[in-house]
mmCIF file of C-alpha atoms and ligand atoms in Angstrom:
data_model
loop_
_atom_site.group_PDB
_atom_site.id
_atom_site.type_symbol
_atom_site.label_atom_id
_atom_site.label_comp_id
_atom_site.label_asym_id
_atom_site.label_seq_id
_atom_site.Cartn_x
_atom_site.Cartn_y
_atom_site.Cartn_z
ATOM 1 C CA UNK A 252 -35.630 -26.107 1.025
ATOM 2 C CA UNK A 253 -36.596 -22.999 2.557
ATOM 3 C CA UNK A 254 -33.829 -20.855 4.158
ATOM 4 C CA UNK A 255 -32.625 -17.679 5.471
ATOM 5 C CA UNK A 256 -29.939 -14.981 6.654
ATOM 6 C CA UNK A 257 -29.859 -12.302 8.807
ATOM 7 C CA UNK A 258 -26.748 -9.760 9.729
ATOM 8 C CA UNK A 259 -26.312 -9.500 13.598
ATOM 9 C CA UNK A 260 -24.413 -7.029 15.660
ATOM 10 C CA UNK A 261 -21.821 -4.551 13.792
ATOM 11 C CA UNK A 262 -22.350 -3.861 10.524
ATOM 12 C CA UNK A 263 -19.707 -4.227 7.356
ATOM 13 C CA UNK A 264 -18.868 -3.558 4.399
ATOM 14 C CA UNK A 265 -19.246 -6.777 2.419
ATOM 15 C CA UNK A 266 -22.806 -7.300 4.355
ATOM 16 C CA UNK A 267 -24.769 -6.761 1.127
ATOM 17 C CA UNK A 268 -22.721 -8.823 -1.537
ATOM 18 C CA UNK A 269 -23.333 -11.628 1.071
ATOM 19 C CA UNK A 270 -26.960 -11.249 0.735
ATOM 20 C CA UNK A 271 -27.171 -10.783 -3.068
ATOM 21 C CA UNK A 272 -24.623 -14.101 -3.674
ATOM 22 C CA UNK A 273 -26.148 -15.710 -1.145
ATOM 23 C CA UNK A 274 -30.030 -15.205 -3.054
ATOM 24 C CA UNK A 275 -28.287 -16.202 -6.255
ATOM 25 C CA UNK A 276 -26.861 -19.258 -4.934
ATOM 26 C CA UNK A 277 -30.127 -20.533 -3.347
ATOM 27 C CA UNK A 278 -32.275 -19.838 -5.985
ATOM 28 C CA UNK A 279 -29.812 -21.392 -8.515
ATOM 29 C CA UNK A 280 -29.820 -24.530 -6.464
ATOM 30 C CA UNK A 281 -33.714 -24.538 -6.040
ATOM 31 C CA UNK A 282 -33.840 -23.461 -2.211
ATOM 32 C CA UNK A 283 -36.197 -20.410 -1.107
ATOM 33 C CA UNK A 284 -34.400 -17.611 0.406
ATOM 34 C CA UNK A 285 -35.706 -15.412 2.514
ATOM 35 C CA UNK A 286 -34.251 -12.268 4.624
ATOM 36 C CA UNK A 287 -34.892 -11.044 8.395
ATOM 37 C CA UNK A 288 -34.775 -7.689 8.925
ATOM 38 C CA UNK A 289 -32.914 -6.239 11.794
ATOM 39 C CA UNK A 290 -31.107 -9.363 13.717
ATOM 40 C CA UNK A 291 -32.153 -11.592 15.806
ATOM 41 C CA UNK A 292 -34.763 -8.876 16.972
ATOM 42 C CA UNK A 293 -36.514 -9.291 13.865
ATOM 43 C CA UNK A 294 -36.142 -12.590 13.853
ATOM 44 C CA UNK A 295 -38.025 -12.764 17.419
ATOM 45 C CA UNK A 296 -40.616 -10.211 16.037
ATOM 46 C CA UNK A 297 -40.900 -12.704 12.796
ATOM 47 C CA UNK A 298 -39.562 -9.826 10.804
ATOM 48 C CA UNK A 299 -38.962 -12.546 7.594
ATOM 49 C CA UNK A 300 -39.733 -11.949 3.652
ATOM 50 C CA UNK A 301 -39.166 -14.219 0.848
ATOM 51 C CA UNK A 302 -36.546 -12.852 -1.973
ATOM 52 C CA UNK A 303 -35.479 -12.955 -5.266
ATOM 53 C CA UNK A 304 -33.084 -11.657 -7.815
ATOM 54 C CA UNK A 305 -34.987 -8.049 -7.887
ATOM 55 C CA UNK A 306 -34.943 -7.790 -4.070
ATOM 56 C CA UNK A 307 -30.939 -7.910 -4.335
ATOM 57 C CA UNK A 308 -30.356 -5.893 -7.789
ATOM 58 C CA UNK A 309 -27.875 -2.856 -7.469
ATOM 59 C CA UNK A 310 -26.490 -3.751 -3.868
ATOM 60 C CA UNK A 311 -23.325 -5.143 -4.321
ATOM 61 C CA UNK A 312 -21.586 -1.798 -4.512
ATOM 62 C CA UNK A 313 -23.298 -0.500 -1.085
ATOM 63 C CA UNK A 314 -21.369 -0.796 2.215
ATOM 64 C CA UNK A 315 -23.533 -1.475 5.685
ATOM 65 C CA UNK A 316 -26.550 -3.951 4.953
ATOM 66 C CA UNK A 317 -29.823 -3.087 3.581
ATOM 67 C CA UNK A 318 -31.854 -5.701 5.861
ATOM 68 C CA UNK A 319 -30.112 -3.920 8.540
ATOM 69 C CA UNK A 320 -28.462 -5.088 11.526
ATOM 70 C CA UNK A 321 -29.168 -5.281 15.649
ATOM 71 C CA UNK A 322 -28.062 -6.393 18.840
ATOM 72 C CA UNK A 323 -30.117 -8.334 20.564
ATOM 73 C CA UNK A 324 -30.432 -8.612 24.615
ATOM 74 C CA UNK A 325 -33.619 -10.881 24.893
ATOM 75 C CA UNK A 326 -32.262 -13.517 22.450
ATOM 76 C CA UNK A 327 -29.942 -14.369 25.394
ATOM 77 C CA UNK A 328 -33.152 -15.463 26.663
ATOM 78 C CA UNK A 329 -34.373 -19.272 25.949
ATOM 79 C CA UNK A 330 -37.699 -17.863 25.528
ATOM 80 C CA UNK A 331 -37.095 -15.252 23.268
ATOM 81 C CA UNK A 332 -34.792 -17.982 20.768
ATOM 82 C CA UNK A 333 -37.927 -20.129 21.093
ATOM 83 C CA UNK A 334 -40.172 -17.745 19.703
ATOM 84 C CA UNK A 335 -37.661 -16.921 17.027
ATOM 85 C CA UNK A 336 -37.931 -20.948 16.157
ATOM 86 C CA UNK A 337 -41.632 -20.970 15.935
ATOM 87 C CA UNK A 338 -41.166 -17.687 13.611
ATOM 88 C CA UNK A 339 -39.021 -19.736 11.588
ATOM 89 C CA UNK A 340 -41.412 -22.972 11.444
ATOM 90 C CA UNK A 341 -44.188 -20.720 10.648
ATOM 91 C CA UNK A 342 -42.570 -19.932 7.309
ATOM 92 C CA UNK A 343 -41.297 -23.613 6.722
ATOM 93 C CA UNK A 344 -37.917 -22.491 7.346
ATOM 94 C CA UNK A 345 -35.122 -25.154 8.303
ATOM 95 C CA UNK A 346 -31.928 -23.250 7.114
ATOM 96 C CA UNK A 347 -30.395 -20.224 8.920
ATOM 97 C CA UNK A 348 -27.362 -18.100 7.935
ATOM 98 C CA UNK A 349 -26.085 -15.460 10.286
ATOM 99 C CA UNK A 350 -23.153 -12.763 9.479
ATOM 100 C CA UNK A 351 -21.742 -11.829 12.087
ATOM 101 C CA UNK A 352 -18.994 -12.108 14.986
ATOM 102 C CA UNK A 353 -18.476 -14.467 17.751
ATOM 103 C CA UNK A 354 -21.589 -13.373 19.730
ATOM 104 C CA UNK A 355 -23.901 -13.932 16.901
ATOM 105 C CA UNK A 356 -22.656 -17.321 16.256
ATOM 106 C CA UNK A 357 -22.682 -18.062 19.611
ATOM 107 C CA UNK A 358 -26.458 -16.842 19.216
ATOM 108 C CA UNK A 359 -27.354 -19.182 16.283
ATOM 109 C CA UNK A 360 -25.246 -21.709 18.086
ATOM 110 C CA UNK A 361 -27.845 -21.969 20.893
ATOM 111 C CA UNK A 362 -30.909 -21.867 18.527
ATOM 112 C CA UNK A 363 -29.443 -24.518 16.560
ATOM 113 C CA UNK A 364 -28.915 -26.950 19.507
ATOM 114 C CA UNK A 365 -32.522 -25.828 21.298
ATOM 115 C CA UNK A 366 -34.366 -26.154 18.277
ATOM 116 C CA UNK A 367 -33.400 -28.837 16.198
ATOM 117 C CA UNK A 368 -32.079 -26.141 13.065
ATOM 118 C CA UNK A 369 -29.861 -26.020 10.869
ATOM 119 C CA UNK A 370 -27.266 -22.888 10.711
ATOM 120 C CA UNK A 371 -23.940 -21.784 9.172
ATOM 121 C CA UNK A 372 -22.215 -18.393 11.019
ATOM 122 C CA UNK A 373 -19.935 -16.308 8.233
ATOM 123 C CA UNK A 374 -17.486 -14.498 9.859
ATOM 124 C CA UNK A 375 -18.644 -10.379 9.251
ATOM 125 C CA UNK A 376 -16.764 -7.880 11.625
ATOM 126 C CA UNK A 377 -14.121 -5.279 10.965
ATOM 127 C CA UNK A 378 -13.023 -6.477 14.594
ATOM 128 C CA UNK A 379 -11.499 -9.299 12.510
ATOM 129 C CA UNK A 380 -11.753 -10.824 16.047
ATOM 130 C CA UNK A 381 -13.881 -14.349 14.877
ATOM 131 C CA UNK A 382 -12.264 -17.318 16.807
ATOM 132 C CA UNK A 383 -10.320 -19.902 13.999
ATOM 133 C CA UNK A 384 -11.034 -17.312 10.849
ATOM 134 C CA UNK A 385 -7.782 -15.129 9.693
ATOM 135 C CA UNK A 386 -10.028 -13.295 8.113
ATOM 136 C CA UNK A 387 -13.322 -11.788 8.592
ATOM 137 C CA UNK A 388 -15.748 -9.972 5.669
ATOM 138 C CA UNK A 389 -15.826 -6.187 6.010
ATOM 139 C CA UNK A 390 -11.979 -5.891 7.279
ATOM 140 C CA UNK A 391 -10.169 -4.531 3.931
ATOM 141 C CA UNK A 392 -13.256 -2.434 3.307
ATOM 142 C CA UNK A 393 -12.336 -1.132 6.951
ATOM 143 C CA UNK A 394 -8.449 -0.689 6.478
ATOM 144 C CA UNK A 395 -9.095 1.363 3.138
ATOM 145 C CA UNK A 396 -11.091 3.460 5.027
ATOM 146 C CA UNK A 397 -8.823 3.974 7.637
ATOM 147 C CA UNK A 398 -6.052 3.810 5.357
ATOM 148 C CA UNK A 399 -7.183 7.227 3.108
ATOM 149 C CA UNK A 400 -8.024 8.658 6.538
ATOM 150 C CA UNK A 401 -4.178 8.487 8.105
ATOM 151 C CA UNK A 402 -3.134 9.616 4.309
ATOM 152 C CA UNK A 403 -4.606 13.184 4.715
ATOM 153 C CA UNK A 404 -4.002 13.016 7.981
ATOM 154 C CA UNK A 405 -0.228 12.766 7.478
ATOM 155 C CA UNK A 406 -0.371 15.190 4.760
ATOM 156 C CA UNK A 407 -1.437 17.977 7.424
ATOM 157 C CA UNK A 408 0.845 16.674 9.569
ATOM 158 C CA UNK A 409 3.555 17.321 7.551
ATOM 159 C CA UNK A 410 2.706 20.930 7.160
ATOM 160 C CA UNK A 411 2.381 21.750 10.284
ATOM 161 C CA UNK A 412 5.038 20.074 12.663
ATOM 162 C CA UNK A 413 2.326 18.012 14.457
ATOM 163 C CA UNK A 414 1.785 14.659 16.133
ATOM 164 C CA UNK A 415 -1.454 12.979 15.338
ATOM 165 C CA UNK A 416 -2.799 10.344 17.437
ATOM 166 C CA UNK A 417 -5.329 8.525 15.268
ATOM 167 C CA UNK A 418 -7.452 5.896 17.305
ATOM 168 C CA UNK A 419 -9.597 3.206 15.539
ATOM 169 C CA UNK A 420 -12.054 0.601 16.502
ATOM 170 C CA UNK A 421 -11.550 -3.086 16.921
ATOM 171 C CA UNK A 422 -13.104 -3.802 19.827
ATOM 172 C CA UNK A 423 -11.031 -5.897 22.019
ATOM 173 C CA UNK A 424 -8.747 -6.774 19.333
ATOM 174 C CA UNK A 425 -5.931 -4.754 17.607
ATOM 175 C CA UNK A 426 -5.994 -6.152 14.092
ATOM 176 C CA UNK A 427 -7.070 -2.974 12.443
ATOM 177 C CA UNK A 428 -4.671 -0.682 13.990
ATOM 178 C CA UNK A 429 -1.660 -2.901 14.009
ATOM 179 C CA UNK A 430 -2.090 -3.530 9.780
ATOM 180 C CA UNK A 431 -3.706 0.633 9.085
ATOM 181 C CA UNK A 432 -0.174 1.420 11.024
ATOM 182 C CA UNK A 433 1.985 -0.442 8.777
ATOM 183 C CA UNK A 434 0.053 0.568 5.291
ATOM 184 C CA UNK A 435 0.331 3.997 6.064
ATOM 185 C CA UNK A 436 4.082 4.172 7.874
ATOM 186 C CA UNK A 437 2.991 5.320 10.788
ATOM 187 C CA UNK A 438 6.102 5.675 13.899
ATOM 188 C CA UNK A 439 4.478 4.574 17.098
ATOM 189 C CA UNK A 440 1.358 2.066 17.007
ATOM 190 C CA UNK A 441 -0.534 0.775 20.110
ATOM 191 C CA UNK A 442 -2.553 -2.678 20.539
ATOM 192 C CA UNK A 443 -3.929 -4.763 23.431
ATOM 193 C CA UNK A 444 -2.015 -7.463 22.088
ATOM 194 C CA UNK A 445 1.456 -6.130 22.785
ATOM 195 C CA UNK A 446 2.807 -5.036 25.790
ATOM 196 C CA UNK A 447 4.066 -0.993 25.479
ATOM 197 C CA UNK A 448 6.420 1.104 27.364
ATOM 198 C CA UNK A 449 4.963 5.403 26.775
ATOM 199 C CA UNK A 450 8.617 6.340 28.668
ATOM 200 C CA UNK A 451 10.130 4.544 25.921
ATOM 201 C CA UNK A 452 8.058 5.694 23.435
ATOM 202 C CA UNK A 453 8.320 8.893 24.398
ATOM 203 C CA UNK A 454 12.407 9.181 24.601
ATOM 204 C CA UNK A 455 12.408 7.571 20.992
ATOM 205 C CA UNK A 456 10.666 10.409 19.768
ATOM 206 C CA UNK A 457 12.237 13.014 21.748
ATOM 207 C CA UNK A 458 15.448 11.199 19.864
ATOM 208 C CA UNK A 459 13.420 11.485 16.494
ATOM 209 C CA UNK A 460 12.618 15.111 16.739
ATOM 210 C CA UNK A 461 15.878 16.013 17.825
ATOM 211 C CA UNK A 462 17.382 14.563 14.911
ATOM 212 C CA UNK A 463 15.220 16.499 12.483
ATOM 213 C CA UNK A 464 11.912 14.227 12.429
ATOM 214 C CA UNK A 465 9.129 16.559 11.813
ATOM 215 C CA UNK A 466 6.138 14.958 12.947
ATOM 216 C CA UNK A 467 4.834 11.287 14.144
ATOM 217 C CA UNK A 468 1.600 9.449 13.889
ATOM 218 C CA UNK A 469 0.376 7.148 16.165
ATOM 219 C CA UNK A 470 -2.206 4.713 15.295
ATOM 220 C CA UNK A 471 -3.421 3.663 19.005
ATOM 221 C CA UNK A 472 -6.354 1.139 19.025
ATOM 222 C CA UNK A 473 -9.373 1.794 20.926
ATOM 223 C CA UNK A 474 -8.646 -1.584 23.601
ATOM 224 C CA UNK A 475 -5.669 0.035 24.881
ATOM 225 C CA UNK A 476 -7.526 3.401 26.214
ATOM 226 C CA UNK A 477 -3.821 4.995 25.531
ATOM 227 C CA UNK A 478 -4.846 7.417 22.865
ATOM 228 C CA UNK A 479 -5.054 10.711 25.692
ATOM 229 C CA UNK A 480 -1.767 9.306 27.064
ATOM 230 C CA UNK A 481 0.247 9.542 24.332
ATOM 231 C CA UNK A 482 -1.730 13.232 23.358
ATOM 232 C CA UNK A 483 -0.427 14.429 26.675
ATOM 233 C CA UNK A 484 3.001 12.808 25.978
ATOM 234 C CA UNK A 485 3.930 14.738 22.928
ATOM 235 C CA UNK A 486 2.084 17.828 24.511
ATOM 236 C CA UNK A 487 3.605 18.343 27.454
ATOM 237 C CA UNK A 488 6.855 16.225 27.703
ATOM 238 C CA UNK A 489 8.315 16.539 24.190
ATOM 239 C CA UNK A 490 6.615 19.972 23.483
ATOM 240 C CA UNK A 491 4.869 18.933 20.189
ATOM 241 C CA UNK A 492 1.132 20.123 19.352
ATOM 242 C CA UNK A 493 -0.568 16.780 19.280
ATOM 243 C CA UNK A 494 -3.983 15.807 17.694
ATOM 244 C CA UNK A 495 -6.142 13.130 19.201
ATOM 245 C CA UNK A 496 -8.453 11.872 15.831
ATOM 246 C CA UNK A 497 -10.841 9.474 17.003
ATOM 247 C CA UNK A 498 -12.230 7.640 13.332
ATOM 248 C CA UNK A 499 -15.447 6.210 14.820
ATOM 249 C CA UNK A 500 -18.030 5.117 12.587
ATOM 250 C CA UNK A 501 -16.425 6.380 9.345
ATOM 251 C CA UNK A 502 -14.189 3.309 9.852
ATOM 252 C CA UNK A 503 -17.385 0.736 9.238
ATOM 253 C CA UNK A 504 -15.980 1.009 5.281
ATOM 254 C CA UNK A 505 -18.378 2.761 2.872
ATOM 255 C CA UNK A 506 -18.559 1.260 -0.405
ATOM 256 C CA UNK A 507 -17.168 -2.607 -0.047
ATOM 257 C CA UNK A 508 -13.427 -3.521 -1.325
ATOM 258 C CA UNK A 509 -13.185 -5.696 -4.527
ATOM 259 C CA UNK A 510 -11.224 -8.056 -2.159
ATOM 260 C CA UNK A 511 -14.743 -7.909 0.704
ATOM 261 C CA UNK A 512 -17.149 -8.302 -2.368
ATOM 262 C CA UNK A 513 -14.642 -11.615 -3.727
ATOM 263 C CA UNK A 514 -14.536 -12.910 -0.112
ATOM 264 C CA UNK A 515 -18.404 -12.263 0.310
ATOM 265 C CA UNK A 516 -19.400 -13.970 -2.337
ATOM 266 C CA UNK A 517 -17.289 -17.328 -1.710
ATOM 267 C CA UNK A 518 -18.798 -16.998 1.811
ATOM 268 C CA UNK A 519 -21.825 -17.093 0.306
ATOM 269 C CA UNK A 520 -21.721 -20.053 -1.959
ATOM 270 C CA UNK A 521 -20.022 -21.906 0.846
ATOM 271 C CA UNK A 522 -22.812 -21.344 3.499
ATOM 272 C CA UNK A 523 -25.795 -22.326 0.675
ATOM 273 C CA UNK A 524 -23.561 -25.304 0.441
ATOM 274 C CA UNK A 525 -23.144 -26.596 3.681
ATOM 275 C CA UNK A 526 -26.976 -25.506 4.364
ATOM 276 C CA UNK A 527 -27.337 -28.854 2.240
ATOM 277 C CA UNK A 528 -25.420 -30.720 4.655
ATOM 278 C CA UNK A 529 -28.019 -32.880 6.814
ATOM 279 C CA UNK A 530 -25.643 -34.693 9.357
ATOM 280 C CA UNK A 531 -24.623 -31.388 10.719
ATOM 281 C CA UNK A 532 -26.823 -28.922 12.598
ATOM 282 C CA UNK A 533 -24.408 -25.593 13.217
ATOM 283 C CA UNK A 534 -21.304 -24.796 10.838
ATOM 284 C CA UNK A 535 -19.061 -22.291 11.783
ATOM 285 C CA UNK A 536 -17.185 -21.010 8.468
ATOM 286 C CA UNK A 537 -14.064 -19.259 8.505
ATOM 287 C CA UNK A 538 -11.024 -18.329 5.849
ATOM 288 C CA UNK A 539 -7.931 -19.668 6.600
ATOM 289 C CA UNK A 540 -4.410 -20.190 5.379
ATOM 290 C CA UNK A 541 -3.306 -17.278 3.455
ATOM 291 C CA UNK A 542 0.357 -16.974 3.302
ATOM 292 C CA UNK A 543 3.798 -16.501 1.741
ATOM 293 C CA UNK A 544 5.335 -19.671 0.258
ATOM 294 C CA UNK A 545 7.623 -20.460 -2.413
ATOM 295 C CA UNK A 546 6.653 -21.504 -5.910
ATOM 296 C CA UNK A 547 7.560 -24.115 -6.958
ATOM 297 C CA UNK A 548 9.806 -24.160 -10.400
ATOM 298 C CA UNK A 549 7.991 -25.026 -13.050
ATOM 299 C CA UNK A 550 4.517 -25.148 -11.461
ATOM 300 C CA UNK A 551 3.294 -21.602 -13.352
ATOM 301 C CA UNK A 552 -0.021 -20.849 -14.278
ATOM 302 C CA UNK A 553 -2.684 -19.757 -12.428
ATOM 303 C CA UNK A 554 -5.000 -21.630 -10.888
ATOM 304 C CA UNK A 555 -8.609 -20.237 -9.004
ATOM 305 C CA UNK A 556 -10.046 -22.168 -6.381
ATOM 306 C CA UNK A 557 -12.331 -24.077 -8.130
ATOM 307 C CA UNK A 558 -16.204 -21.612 -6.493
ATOM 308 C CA UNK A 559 -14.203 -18.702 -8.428
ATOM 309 C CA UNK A 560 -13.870 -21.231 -11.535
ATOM 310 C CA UNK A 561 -17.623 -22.046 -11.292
ATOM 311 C CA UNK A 562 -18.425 -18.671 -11.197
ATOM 312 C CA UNK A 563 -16.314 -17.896 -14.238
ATOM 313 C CA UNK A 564 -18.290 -21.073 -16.637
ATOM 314 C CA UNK A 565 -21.250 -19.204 -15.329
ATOM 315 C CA UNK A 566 -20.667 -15.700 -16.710
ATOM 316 C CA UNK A 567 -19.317 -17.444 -19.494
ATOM 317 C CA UNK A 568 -22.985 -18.563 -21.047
HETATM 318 P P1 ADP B 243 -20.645 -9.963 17.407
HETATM 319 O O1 ADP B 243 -21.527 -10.963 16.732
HETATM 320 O O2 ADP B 243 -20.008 -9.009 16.452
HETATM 321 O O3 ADP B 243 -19.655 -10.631 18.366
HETATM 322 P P2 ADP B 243 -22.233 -9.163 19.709
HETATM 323 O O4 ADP B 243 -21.318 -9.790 20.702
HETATM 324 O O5 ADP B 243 -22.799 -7.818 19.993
HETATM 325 O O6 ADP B 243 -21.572 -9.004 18.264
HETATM 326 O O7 ADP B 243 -23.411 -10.193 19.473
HETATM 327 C C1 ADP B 243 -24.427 -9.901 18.547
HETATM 328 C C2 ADP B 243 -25.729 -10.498 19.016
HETATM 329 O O8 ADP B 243 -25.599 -11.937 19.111
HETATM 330 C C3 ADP B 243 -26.152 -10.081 20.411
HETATM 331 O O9 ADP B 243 -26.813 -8.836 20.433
HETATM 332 C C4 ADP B 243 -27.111 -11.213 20.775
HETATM 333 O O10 ADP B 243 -28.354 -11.049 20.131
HETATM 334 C C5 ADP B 243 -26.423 -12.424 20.147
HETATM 335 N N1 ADP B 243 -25.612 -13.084 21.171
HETATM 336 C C6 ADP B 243 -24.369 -12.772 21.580
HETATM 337 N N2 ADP B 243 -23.940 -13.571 22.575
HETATM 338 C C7 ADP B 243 -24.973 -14.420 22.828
HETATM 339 C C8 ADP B 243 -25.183 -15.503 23.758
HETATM 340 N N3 ADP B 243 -24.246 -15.868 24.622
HETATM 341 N N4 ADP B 243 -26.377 -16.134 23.707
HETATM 342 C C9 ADP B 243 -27.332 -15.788 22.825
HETATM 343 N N5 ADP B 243 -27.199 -14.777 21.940
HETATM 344 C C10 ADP B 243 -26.041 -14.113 21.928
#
């Protein structure tokens, strides 16, 4: 079978082990993968090459995505999705993966349902904003990035009796500042999700500093449009010099996590799998159910989920 992937809107960290696990797995199982360049733009400009294992050697360590990444206004358009289709029949090609968010699955979605395709959508964002998934590839390659930011950040802090507002990305949703906030101890935190009170705020720190604190961070995310609030809080009601740091694209992760290339590469496997699946036309993956429970007594030993165990017999040979 002949398939393909693409990477649509935001890129990640975690982007290219995708594409080299997901080259492995097809040609292991005796499909043809191929890669479209730049979205679903390329895909509508029948940007497509075939691959193999040289075309993926050396990536896995590289953060963004070397078949790059777009967003696309004219695949909204039923015209533009049907040329993308004949693109795709051109080349013999029945299989589509996309990573991306909730837009580009609701992309492939569409394509799937007009033209009679089969697709699977992996959750890729550092929004970590992907409807059903707890988790999305890219996001702990995001947080450690943001993570060794706020570090130095606080360590100038500290010298200098300063409040730093540090504002990150997310998008809409506040995942990255709310979990950056509590890996790096930071005091005050602001996210869509949560309703917040500044007068509050800002009389618990005036307690703080009075009481000997010597300086705050603030991770504010970028939803809540608070970040030149709270600057102008510390400023000019509790007399503190205040910082606004605004990450931006530094955030997007640089070299990919151990945890992002893991996660990538089960994504992978999974999508390759369920490309096999002919009673289903679009499959929507997603990562759920990580959580604290008890062991059980008696029940030690370690056991990996059984792609990880496959993986392990084959590195074994
Ligand atoms: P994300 O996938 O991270 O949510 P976007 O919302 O920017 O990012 O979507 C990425 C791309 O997916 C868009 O540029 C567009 O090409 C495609 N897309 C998004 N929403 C739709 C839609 N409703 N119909 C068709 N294509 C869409």
């Amino acid at each position: 079978m002949k398939t393909a992937i693409l990477c649509s809107g935001g890129d990640c960290a975690g982007m290219n082990p995708a594409l080299k696990y997901y080259v492995e797995a097809s040609l292991a199982g005796g499909d043809t993968p191929h890669f479209i360049y730049r979205g679903f733009e390329g895909l509508i400009n029948g940007d497509i090459r075939e691959v193999s294992y040289p075309d993926v050697s050396g990536i896995v360590a590289r953060g963004g995505t070397m078949i790059r990444s777009a967003r696309s206004e004219r695949f909204k358009d039923p015209a533009a999705r049907a040329a993308a289709a004949a693109n795709l029949a051109d080349k013999g090609i029945i299989g589509l993966i996309v990573l991306g968010g909730d837009g580009s699955n609701r992309g492939l979605e569409l394509l799937c349902e007009e033209h009679q395709l089969r697709g699977v959508g992996i959750p890729a964002t550092i929004d970590n904003d992907v409807a059903g998934s707890d988790y999305c590839i890219g996001v702990d390659s995001a947080l450690n990035a943001i993570g060794r930011c706020l570090d130095q950040i606080r360590d100038t802090a500290a010298s200098f009796r300063r409040a730093f507002v540090v504002e990150t990305m997310g998008r809409d949703s506040g995942y990255l500042a709310l979990v950056s906030a509590i890996s790096s101890g930071a005091e005050i935190c602001l996210i869509p999700e949560i309703p917040f009170d500044l007068d509050s705020i800002s009389r618990r720190m005036r307690r703080e500093f009075d009481s000997g604190r010597e300086y705050a961070i603030a991770v504010v995310s970028e939803a809540t449009d608070a970040s030149n609030q709270l600057v102008s809080i510390f400023q000019e009601e509790l007399e503190i010099d205040s910082r606004l740091t605004v990450l931006g694209h530094i955030q997007r992760g640089g070299s990919p996590t151990a945890f992002d290339r893991r996660i990538a590469f089960e994504f992978a496997e999974a999508a390759v799998e369920a490309l096999q699946d002919m009673s289903k036309q679009a499959t929507f993956l997603c990562y759920r159910g990580a959580a604290i429970a008890e062991h059980p007594p008696g029940a030690l030993g370690t056991l990996f989920p059984e792609t990880l165990m496959e993986r392990a017999r084959l590195l074994a040979r």
